[in-house]
Amino acid sequence: MTVPRMTQYAGGGGCACKLPPGELDELVAALAGSAPANPAAELLVGLDGGGDDAAVVRLDSERALVTTADFFTPVVDDPYDWGRIAAANALSDVYAMGGTPWAAVNLLAWPRETLPLEVAAEVLRGGRDVAHAAGCQVSGGHSITDAEPKYGMSVVGLVHPDRMLRVDAAVPGSALTLTKPLGSGVLNSRHKATGTVFAEAVEVMAALNRDASRAAVEAGIPAGTDVTGFGLLGHAYKLARASGVTLAVDAAAVPYLADARQALADGYVSGGTRRNLQWVAPHVEFGSAPESERLLLADAQTSGGLLLTGEIAGHPVIGEVLPPGPSPVVVR
């Protein structure tokens, strides 16, 4: 089977194809504040504060159900790798809450007249393999015909209601830890334009956030989020805003994938990254950080790491949580 370049079938790619964060904020605000007349379960985490990584409802005093969904257009040309990355990204929302994924169903949109179904099977196989590596069951799902291919998963998991990672629980005096390097956005843009494969970026995007999430919960870390389409600065701003704190980011401590800075210098910056920076800039004190550094910190990530308000072994501390100040985020 001759596999076409998957990224050429979509206008965007990966989490860079998300709605702009400012527009999404307005949509979320319009939905917040409503509740069912007779709820079947208590909502622990919902849309308050601009929304978290997943919704959480209480089952009992020791168990809560985590539910989320995530899908996107091809981020790499290899269909199996795209499936792996999309599944890791969807599962990450459960890990970002401190939970364990239990079961998932596939979400597939496919241009069946232009892309063989054998290619779709490879995408699904990649997603299944990553979910199974996470101990998560995969069974069925939903598919539609679409002009652009899209793939992801709806995932449910379990978390202890008193040991969650939340965006509204950051405490001043805590360290700020990032568990995956940045730079997937600019490298994916270069890949889409040139076909150059960045093996390190593929493996980082396909890697689960499971171990980092478990370590954070065991360490008693109360707050965190995953870094995806809104970039490090965008997700840091959402965390700071929900918690009523300031996050200080030490730019020199932030890790990057190899070749990321060169890809930026060569102009491979997605529209999503530029929209991220435009949205977050009024809420960030940049100091003397140059435009290049600002773009990398706002780079739209796909299946990025966890941003945690505490230290865990093996991952770099990139800043700290401060009391609320003039700007929710400070770049030093």
mmCIF file of C-alpha atoms in Angstrom:
data_model
loop_
_atom_site.group_PDB
_atom_site.id
_atom_site.type_symbol
_atom_site.label_atom_id
_atom_site.label_comp_id
_atom_site.label_asym_id
_atom_site.label_seq_id
_atom_site.Cartn_x
_atom_site.Cartn_y
_atom_site.Cartn_z
ATOM 1 C CA MET A 1 0.000 0.000 0.000
ATOM 2 C CA THR A 2 1.306 3.441 -0.952
ATOM 3 C CA VAL A 3 0.603 5.798 1.942
ATOM 4 C CA PRO A 4 0.026 9.438 0.964
ATOM 5 C CA ARG A 5 1.353 12.356 3.009
ATOM 6 C CA MET A 6 -1.375 12.665 5.629
ATOM 7 C CA THR A 7 -0.561 16.263 6.568
ATOM 8 C CA GLN A 8 -1.416 17.421 3.035
ATOM 9 C CA TYR A 9 -5.071 16.518 3.534
ATOM 10 C CA ALA A 10 -5.663 19.135 6.232
ATOM 11 C CA GLY A 11 -5.358 22.889 6.514
ATOM 12 C CA GLY A 12 -4.024 22.731 10.071
ATOM 13 C CA GLY A 13 -2.340 20.012 12.034
ATOM 14 C CA GLY A 14 -2.530 18.564 15.540
ATOM 15 C CA CYS A 15 -3.489 20.860 18.391
ATOM 16 C CA ALA A 16 -2.549 23.900 16.277
ATOM 17 C CA CYS A 17 -5.933 23.476 14.555
ATOM 18 C CA LYS A 18 -7.840 24.308 17.767
ATOM 19 C CA LEU A 19 -10.192 27.264 17.882
ATOM 20 C CA PRO A 20 -8.277 30.411 18.901
ATOM 21 C CA PRO A 21 -8.114 30.607 22.720
ATOM 22 C CA GLY A 22 -9.877 33.963 22.938
ATOM 23 C CA GLU A 23 -12.828 32.722 20.884
ATOM 24 C CA LEU A 24 -12.964 29.510 22.915
ATOM 25 C CA ASP A 25 -13.026 31.541 26.151
ATOM 26 C CA GLU A 26 -16.156 33.312 24.907
ATOM 27 C CA LEU A 27 -17.845 30.027 23.999
ATOM 28 C CA VAL A 28 -17.044 28.486 27.396
ATOM 29 C CA ALA A 29 -18.251 31.586 29.250
ATOM 30 C CA ALA A 30 -21.605 31.347 27.453
ATOM 31 C CA LEU A 31 -22.078 27.768 28.720
ATOM 32 C CA ALA A 32 -20.856 28.208 32.302
ATOM 33 C CA GLY A 33 -23.257 28.576 35.215
ATOM 34 C CA SER A 34 -26.018 26.220 34.059
ATOM 35 C CA ALA A 35 -26.851 22.856 35.616
ATOM 36 C CA PRO A 36 -29.351 20.024 35.065
ATOM 37 C CA ALA A 37 -32.612 20.194 37.011
ATOM 38 C CA ASN A 38 -32.044 16.807 38.652
ATOM 39 C CA PRO A 39 -28.364 15.896 38.283
ATOM 40 C CA ALA A 40 -27.538 12.191 38.399
ATOM 41 C CA ALA A 41 -24.119 12.965 39.880
ATOM 42 C CA GLU A 42 -22.321 15.830 41.615
ATOM 43 C CA LEU A 43 -20.096 17.837 39.275
ATOM 44 C CA LEU A 44 -16.691 18.366 40.897
ATOM 45 C CA VAL A 45 -14.864 19.988 37.967
ATOM 46 C CA GLY A 46 -16.621 21.735 35.111
ATOM 47 C CA LEU A 47 -16.479 25.063 33.317
ATOM 48 C CA ASP A 48 -15.893 27.338 36.307
ATOM 49 C CA GLY A 49 -12.745 29.406 35.981
ATOM 50 C CA GLY A 50 -12.588 28.914 32.231
ATOM 51 C CA GLY A 51 -12.633 25.122 32.239
ATOM 52 C CA ASP A 52 -10.180 22.413 33.245
ATOM 53 C CA ASP A 53 -8.659 19.576 31.215
ATOM 54 C CA ALA A 54 -11.653 17.273 31.744
ATOM 55 C CA ALA A 55 -15.006 17.089 33.512
ATOM 56 C CA VAL A 56 -15.175 15.203 36.819
ATOM 57 C CA VAL A 57 -18.290 13.873 38.572
ATOM 58 C CA ARG A 58 -18.379 12.178 41.982
ATOM 59 C CA LEU A 59 -19.244 8.504 42.272
ATOM 60 C CA ASP A 60 -18.661 8.231 46.030
ATOM 61 C CA SER A 61 -16.292 9.494 48.717
ATOM 62 C CA GLU A 62 -13.259 7.777 47.163
ATOM 63 C CA ARG A 63 -14.036 7.679 43.442
ATOM 64 C CA ALA A 64 -14.829 10.229 40.779
ATOM 65 C CA LEU A 65 -15.366 9.757 37.065
ATOM 66 C CA VAL A 66 -13.199 11.731 34.615
ATOM 67 C CA THR A 67 -14.525 12.242 31.088
ATOM 68 C CA THR A 68 -12.962 13.991 28.100
ATOM 69 C CA ALA A 69 -12.694 13.975 24.308
ATOM 70 C CA ASP A 70 -9.940 15.115 21.966
ATOM 71 C CA PHE A 71 -9.355 14.820 18.225
ATOM 72 C CA PHE A 72 -7.441 16.639 15.500
ATOM 73 C CA THR A 73 -6.254 16.608 11.890
ATOM 74 C CA PRO A 74 -3.016 14.811 10.912
ATOM 75 C CA VAL A 75 0.054 16.143 12.682
ATOM 76 C CA VAL A 76 2.508 13.765 10.970
ATOM 77 C CA ASP A 77 2.447 11.917 7.663
ATOM 78 C CA ASP A 78 2.742 8.394 9.055
ATOM 79 C CA PRO A 79 -0.822 7.203 9.847
ATOM 80 C CA TYR A 80 0.238 4.822 12.619
ATOM 81 C CA ASP A 81 2.223 7.562 14.352
ATOM 82 C CA TRP A 82 -0.664 9.995 13.962
ATOM 83 C CA GLY A 83 -2.912 7.479 15.721
ATOM 84 C CA ARG A 84 -0.396 7.018 18.522
ATOM 85 C CA ILE A 85 -0.015 10.763 19.045
ATOM 86 C CA ALA A 86 -3.759 11.457 18.946
ATOM 87 C CA ALA A 87 -4.453 8.733 21.507
ATOM 88 C CA ALA A 88 -1.680 9.901 23.847
ATOM 89 C CA ASN A 89 -3.067 13.417 23.572
ATOM 90 C CA ALA A 90 -6.617 12.314 24.445
ATOM 91 C CA LEU A 91 -5.461 10.160 27.355
ATOM 92 C CA SER A 92 -3.397 13.095 28.628
ATOM 93 C CA ASP A 93 -6.521 14.981 29.701
ATOM 94 C CA VAL A 94 -7.229 12.229 32.232
ATOM 95 C CA TYR A 95 -3.622 12.228 33.417
ATOM 96 C CA ALA A 96 -3.762 16.024 33.703
ATOM 97 C CA MET A 97 -6.510 15.566 36.302
ATOM 98 C CA GLY A 98 -4.422 13.021 38.222
ATOM 99 C CA GLY A 99 -6.629 10.168 37.023
ATOM 100 C CA THR A 100 -6.287 6.746 35.404
ATOM 101 C CA PRO A 101 -7.914 6.144 31.999
ATOM 102 C CA TRP A 102 -10.247 3.154 31.972
ATOM 103 C CA ALA A 103 -11.985 3.036 28.623
ATOM 104 C CA ALA A 104 -11.965 4.890 25.319
ATOM 105 C CA VAL A 105 -13.913 4.955 22.078
ATOM 106 C CA ASN A 106 -12.563 6.167 18.733
ATOM 107 C CA LEU A 107 -13.628 9.372 16.983
ATOM 108 C CA LEU A 108 -12.891 9.189 13.242
ATOM 109 C CA ALA A 109 -13.686 11.514 10.340
ATOM 110 C CA TRP A 110 -12.508 10.200 6.977
ATOM 111 C CA PRO A 111 -12.458 11.287 3.310
ATOM 112 C CA ARG A 112 -13.336 7.778 2.112
ATOM 113 C CA GLU A 113 -13.259 8.660 -1.595
ATOM 114 C CA THR A 114 -9.712 10.048 -1.506
ATOM 115 C CA LEU A 115 -7.992 8.071 1.282
ATOM 116 C CA PRO A 116 -8.104 4.249 1.447
ATOM 117 C CA LEU A 117 -9.717 2.690 4.481
ATOM 118 C CA GLU A 118 -6.526 0.663 4.920
ATOM 119 C CA VAL A 119 -4.875 3.941 5.941
ATOM 120 C CA ALA A 120 -7.647 4.578 8.470
ATOM 121 C CA ALA A 121 -6.994 1.106 9.880
ATOM 122 C CA GLU A 122 -3.371 2.096 10.540
ATOM 123 C CA VAL A 123 -4.512 5.232 12.371
ATOM 124 C CA LEU A 124 -6.875 3.186 14.537
ATOM 125 C CA ARG A 125 -4.163 0.598 15.184
ATOM 126 C CA GLY A 126 -1.804 3.305 16.442
ATOM 127 C CA GLY A 127 -4.447 4.681 18.772
ATOM 128 C CA ARG A 128 -5.328 1.234 20.080
ATOM 129 C CA ASP A 129 -1.713 0.327 20.772
ATOM 130 C CA VAL A 130 -1.063 3.455 22.841
ATOM 131 C CA ALA A 131 -4.321 3.101 24.768
ATOM 132 C CA HIS A 132 -3.548 -0.548 25.509
ATOM 133 C CA ALA A 133 -0.071 0.444 26.713
ATOM 134 C CA ALA A 134 -1.869 2.747 29.152
ATOM 135 C CA GLY A 135 -4.043 -0.142 30.377
ATOM 136 C CA CYS A 136 -7.083 1.512 28.798
ATOM 137 C CA GLN A 137 -9.761 -0.515 27.010
ATOM 138 C CA VAL A 138 -10.703 0.580 23.464
ATOM 139 C CA SER A 139 -13.997 -0.544 21.982
ATOM 140 C CA GLY A 140 -15.721 0.899 18.941
ATOM 141 C CA GLY A 141 -16.529 4.565 18.610
ATOM 142 C CA HIS A 142 -18.064 6.779 15.954
ATOM 143 C CA SER A 143 -17.113 7.627 12.368
ATOM 144 C CA ILE A 144 -18.301 10.092 9.750
ATOM 145 C CA THR A 145 -17.372 10.966 6.182
ATOM 146 C CA ASP A 146 -15.479 14.269 6.044
ATOM 147 C CA ALA A 147 -13.372 16.205 3.551
ATOM 148 C CA GLU A 148 -10.493 16.329 6.079
ATOM 149 C CA PRO A 149 -9.266 13.314 8.085
ATOM 150 C CA LYS A 150 -9.615 13.707 11.837
ATOM 151 C CA TYR A 151 -8.936 11.252 14.639
ATOM 152 C CA GLY A 152 -9.027 11.135 18.409
ATOM 153 C CA MET A 153 -10.746 9.488 21.343
ATOM 154 C CA SER A 154 -13.378 10.014 23.978
ATOM 155 C CA VAL A 155 -11.931 8.730 27.252
ATOM 156 C CA VAL A 156 -13.317 7.995 30.700
ATOM 157 C CA GLY A 157 -11.173 7.391 33.756
ATOM 158 C CA LEU A 158 -11.127 7.338 37.537
ATOM 159 C CA VAL A 159 -9.626 9.736 40.067
ATOM 160 C CA HIS A 160 -9.809 10.144 43.839
ATOM 161 C CA PRO A 161 -11.898 13.262 44.505
ATOM 162 C CA ASP A 162 -9.437 14.473 47.145
ATOM 163 C CA ARG A 163 -6.286 13.836 45.095
ATOM 164 C CA MET A 164 -6.957 15.582 41.806
ATOM 165 C CA LEU A 165 -4.753 17.886 39.807
ATOM 166 C CA ARG A 166 -6.762 21.041 39.128
ATOM 167 C CA VAL A 167 -6.130 24.356 37.397
ATOM 168 C CA ASP A 168 -7.644 26.302 40.303
ATOM 169 C CA ALA A 169 -5.510 24.887 43.136
ATOM 170 C CA ALA A 170 -2.047 26.437 42.641
ATOM 171 C CA VAL A 171 -0.436 27.720 45.866
ATOM 172 C CA PRO A 172 2.214 30.481 46.080
ATOM 173 C CA GLY A 173 5.649 29.186 47.068
ATOM 174 C CA SER A 174 5.445 26.080 44.873
ATOM 175 C CA ALA A 175 7.901 25.165 42.149
ATOM 176 C CA LEU A 176 6.770 25.012 38.524
ATOM 177 C CA THR A 177 7.717 21.805 36.669
ATOM 178 C CA LEU A 178 7.387 20.895 32.971
ATOM 179 C CA THR A 179 7.509 17.199 32.034
ATOM 180 C CA LYS A 180 8.089 17.321 28.245
ATOM 181 C CA PRO A 181 10.223 19.636 26.118
ATOM 182 C CA LEU A 182 8.574 22.286 23.941
ATOM 183 C CA GLY A 183 8.971 22.745 20.203
ATOM 184 C CA SER A 184 6.608 20.220 18.622
ATOM 185 C CA GLY A 185 4.632 23.032 16.994
ATOM 186 C CA VAL A 186 7.457 24.507 14.911
ATOM 187 C CA LEU A 187 8.799 21.039 14.055
ATOM 188 C CA ASN A 188 5.363 19.847 12.947
ATOM 189 C CA SER A 189 5.040 22.962 10.781
ATOM 190 C CA ARG A 190 8.396 22.149 9.160
ATOM 191 C CA HIS A 191 7.369 18.519 8.698
ATOM 192 C CA LYS A 192 4.130 19.547 6.984
ATOM 193 C CA ALA A 193 5.977 21.944 4.653
ATOM 194 C CA THR A 194 9.002 19.801 3.797
ATOM 195 C CA GLY A 195 8.290 16.192 4.760
ATOM 196 C CA THR A 196 11.307 16.129 7.098
ATOM 197 C CA VAL A 197 10.682 13.617 9.886
ATOM 198 C CA PHE A 198 11.739 14.549 13.426
ATOM 199 C CA ALA A 199 11.873 11.190 15.197
ATOM 200 C CA GLU A 200 12.478 12.668 18.642
ATOM 201 C CA ALA A 201 9.390 14.883 18.342
ATOM 202 C CA VAL A 202 7.235 11.934 17.236
ATOM 203 C CA GLU A 203 8.275 9.818 20.215
ATOM 204 C CA VAL A 204 7.813 12.694 22.679
ATOM 205 C CA MET A 205 4.302 13.387 21.353
ATOM 206 C CA ALA A 206 3.396 9.680 21.447
ATOM 207 C CA ALA A 207 4.691 9.250 25.022
ATOM 208 C CA LEU A 208 2.126 8.934 27.809
ATOM 209 C CA ASN A 209 1.958 11.412 30.690
ATOM 210 C CA ARG A 210 1.085 8.505 32.980
ATOM 211 C CA ASP A 211 4.256 8.293 35.071
ATOM 212 C CA ALA A 212 4.493 12.056 35.597
ATOM 213 C CA SER A 213 0.837 12.173 36.640
ATOM 214 C CA ARG A 214 1.272 9.343 39.145
ATOM 215 C CA ALA A 215 4.383 10.965 40.587
ATOM 216 C CA ALA A 216 2.552 14.276 40.977
ATOM 217 C CA VAL A 217 -0.363 12.655 42.807
ATOM 218 C CA GLU A 218 1.978 10.688 45.065
ATOM 219 C CA ALA A 219 3.848 13.921 45.875
ATOM 220 C CA GLY A 220 0.601 15.622 46.852
ATOM 221 C CA ILE A 221 0.851 18.244 44.105
ATOM 222 C CA PRO A 222 -2.548 19.991 43.961
ATOM 223 C CA ALA A 223 -2.485 21.790 40.616
ATOM 224 C CA GLY A 224 -1.485 21.090 37.058
ATOM 225 C CA THR A 225 -2.533 21.018 33.432
ATOM 226 C CA ASP A 226 -1.204 19.617 30.183
ATOM 227 C CA VAL A 227 0.502 21.852 27.642
ATOM 228 C CA THR A 228 -1.149 21.491 24.243
ATOM 229 C CA GLY A 229 -2.585 23.821 21.621
ATOM 230 C CA PHE A 230 -2.415 27.074 23.590
ATOM 231 C CA GLY A 231 1.317 26.741 24.244
ATOM 232 C CA LEU A 232 3.156 26.950 27.550
ATOM 233 C CA LEU A 233 2.196 30.590 28.082
ATOM 234 C CA GLY A 234 -1.457 30.043 27.268
ATOM 235 C CA HIS A 235 -1.863 27.106 29.624
ATOM 236 C CA ALA A 236 0.186 28.860 32.311
ATOM 237 C CA TYR A 237 -2.143 31.850 32.021
ATOM 238 C CA LYS A 238 -5.233 29.656 32.354
ATOM 239 C CA LEU A 239 -3.765 27.999 35.464
ATOM 240 C CA ALA A 240 -2.748 31.333 37.008
ATOM 241 C CA ARG A 241 -6.122 32.913 36.208
ATOM 242 C CA ALA A 242 -8.134 30.053 37.715
ATOM 243 C CA SER A 243 -5.953 29.904 40.855
ATOM 244 C CA GLY A 244 -5.603 33.647 41.418
ATOM 245 C CA VAL A 245 -1.782 33.524 41.424
ATOM 246 C CA THR A 246 1.156 34.603 39.284
ATOM 247 C CA LEU A 247 3.328 32.045 37.502
ATOM 248 C CA ALA A 248 6.951 33.044 36.950
ATOM 249 C CA VAL A 249 8.666 31.207 34.079
ATOM 250 C CA ASP A 250 12.470 31.128 33.875
ATOM 251 C CA ALA A 251 12.970 31.140 30.103
ATOM 252 C CA ALA A 252 16.486 29.687 30.271
ATOM 253 C CA ALA A 253 15.224 26.651 32.199
ATOM 254 C CA VAL A 254 12.546 25.650 29.675
ATOM 255 C CA PRO A 255 13.615 22.521 27.707
ATOM 256 C CA TYR A 256 13.220 22.304 23.919
ATOM 257 C CA LEU A 257 13.330 19.558 21.324
ATOM 258 C CA ALA A 258 16.405 19.436 19.116
ATOM 259 C CA ASP A 259 16.014 21.539 15.941
ATOM 260 C CA ALA A 260 13.122 23.566 17.409
ATOM 261 C CA ARG A 261 15.036 26.844 17.513
ATOM 262 C CA GLN A 262 16.320 26.326 13.969
ATOM 263 C CA ALA A 263 12.794 25.624 12.721
ATOM 264 C CA LEU A 264 11.642 28.869 14.331
ATOM 265 C CA ALA A 265 14.552 30.791 12.818
ATOM 266 C CA ASP A 266 13.639 29.390 9.407
ATOM 267 C CA GLY A 267 10.085 30.698 9.743
ATOM 268 C CA TYR A 268 8.072 27.544 10.453
ATOM 269 C CA VAL A 269 5.566 29.142 12.826
ATOM 270 C CA SER A 270 1.911 28.079 12.701
ATOM 271 C CA GLY A 271 -0.995 30.486 12.702
ATOM 272 C CA GLY A 272 -2.124 28.864 15.946
ATOM 273 C CA THR A 273 1.122 29.864 17.649
ATOM 274 C CA ARG A 274 0.798 33.473 16.503
ATOM 275 C CA ARG A 275 -2.814 33.585 17.723
ATOM 276 C CA ASN A 276 -1.677 32.157 21.076
ATOM 277 C CA LEU A 277 0.874 34.928 21.523
ATOM 278 C CA GLN A 278 -1.570 37.632 20.492
ATOM 279 C CA TRP A 279 -4.119 36.355 23.020
ATOM 280 C CA VAL A 280 -1.793 35.897 25.965
ATOM 281 C CA ALA A 281 0.513 38.909 25.482
ATOM 282 C CA PRO A 282 -1.688 41.373 27.478
ATOM 283 C CA HIS A 283 -1.475 39.012 30.467
ATOM 284 C CA VAL A 284 2.297 38.368 30.409
ATOM 285 C CA GLU A 285 5.176 40.487 31.638
ATOM 286 C CA PHE A 286 7.872 39.621 29.100
ATOM 287 C CA GLY A 287 10.678 41.854 30.296
ATOM 288 C CA SER A 288 13.497 41.747 27.758
ATOM 289 C CA ALA A 289 12.504 38.420 26.168
ATOM 290 C CA PRO A 290 12.919 38.711 22.373
ATOM 291 C CA GLU A 291 10.157 37.927 19.893
ATOM 292 C CA SER A 292 11.715 34.550 19.087
ATOM 293 C CA GLU A 293 11.563 33.459 22.733
ATOM 294 C CA ARG A 294 7.984 34.654 23.051
ATOM 295 C CA LEU A 295 6.933 32.628 20.013
ATOM 296 C CA LEU A 296 8.598 29.463 21.329
ATOM 297 C CA LEU A 297 6.918 29.875 24.720
ATOM 298 C CA ALA A 298 3.580 30.287 22.915
ATOM 299 C CA ASP A 299 4.290 27.480 20.407
ATOM 300 C CA ALA A 300 1.158 25.382 19.854
ATOM 301 C CA GLN A 301 2.089 21.963 21.229
ATOM 302 C CA THR A 302 0.565 18.634 20.330
ATOM 303 C CA SER A 303 0.435 16.028 23.099
ATOM 304 C CA GLY A 304 2.757 18.052 25.331
ATOM 305 C CA GLY A 305 3.801 17.409 28.890
ATOM 306 C CA LEU A 306 2.286 18.337 32.238
ATOM 307 C CA LEU A 307 2.802 21.744 33.833
ATOM 308 C CA LEU A 308 2.795 21.033 37.574
ATOM 309 C CA THR A 309 2.939 23.226 40.679
ATOM 310 C CA GLY A 310 5.502 21.126 42.486
ATOM 311 C CA GLU A 311 8.661 19.123 41.906
ATOM 312 C CA ILE A 312 8.898 15.547 40.649
ATOM 313 C CA ALA A 313 12.105 13.649 40.064
ATOM 314 C CA GLY A 314 13.592 13.611 36.591
ATOM 315 C CA HIS A 315 11.868 16.714 35.256
ATOM 316 C CA PRO A 316 13.100 20.321 35.155
ATOM 317 C CA VAL A 317 11.824 23.092 37.379
ATOM 318 C CA ILE A 318 11.101 26.006 35.046
ATOM 319 C CA GLY A 319 9.821 28.595 37.518
ATOM 320 C CA GLU A 320 7.671 29.151 40.571
ATOM 321 C CA VAL A 321 4.222 30.121 41.786
ATOM 322 C CA LEU A 322 4.028 33.624 43.260
ATOM 323 C CA PRO A 323 1.297 35.582 45.038
ATOM 324 C CA PRO A 324 -0.979 37.475 42.649
ATOM 325 C CA GLY A 325 0.686 40.467 41.014
ATOM 326 C CA PRO A 326 0.128 42.900 38.151
ATOM 327 C CA SER A 327 0.508 40.128 35.528
ATOM 328 C CA PRO A 328 -0.715 36.518 35.815
ATOM 329 C CA VAL A 329 2.435 35.279 34.028
ATOM 330 C CA VAL A 330 5.971 36.673 34.254
ATOM 331 C CA VAL A 331 8.819 35.608 31.951
ATOM 332 C CA ARG A 332 12.239 36.043 33.541
#
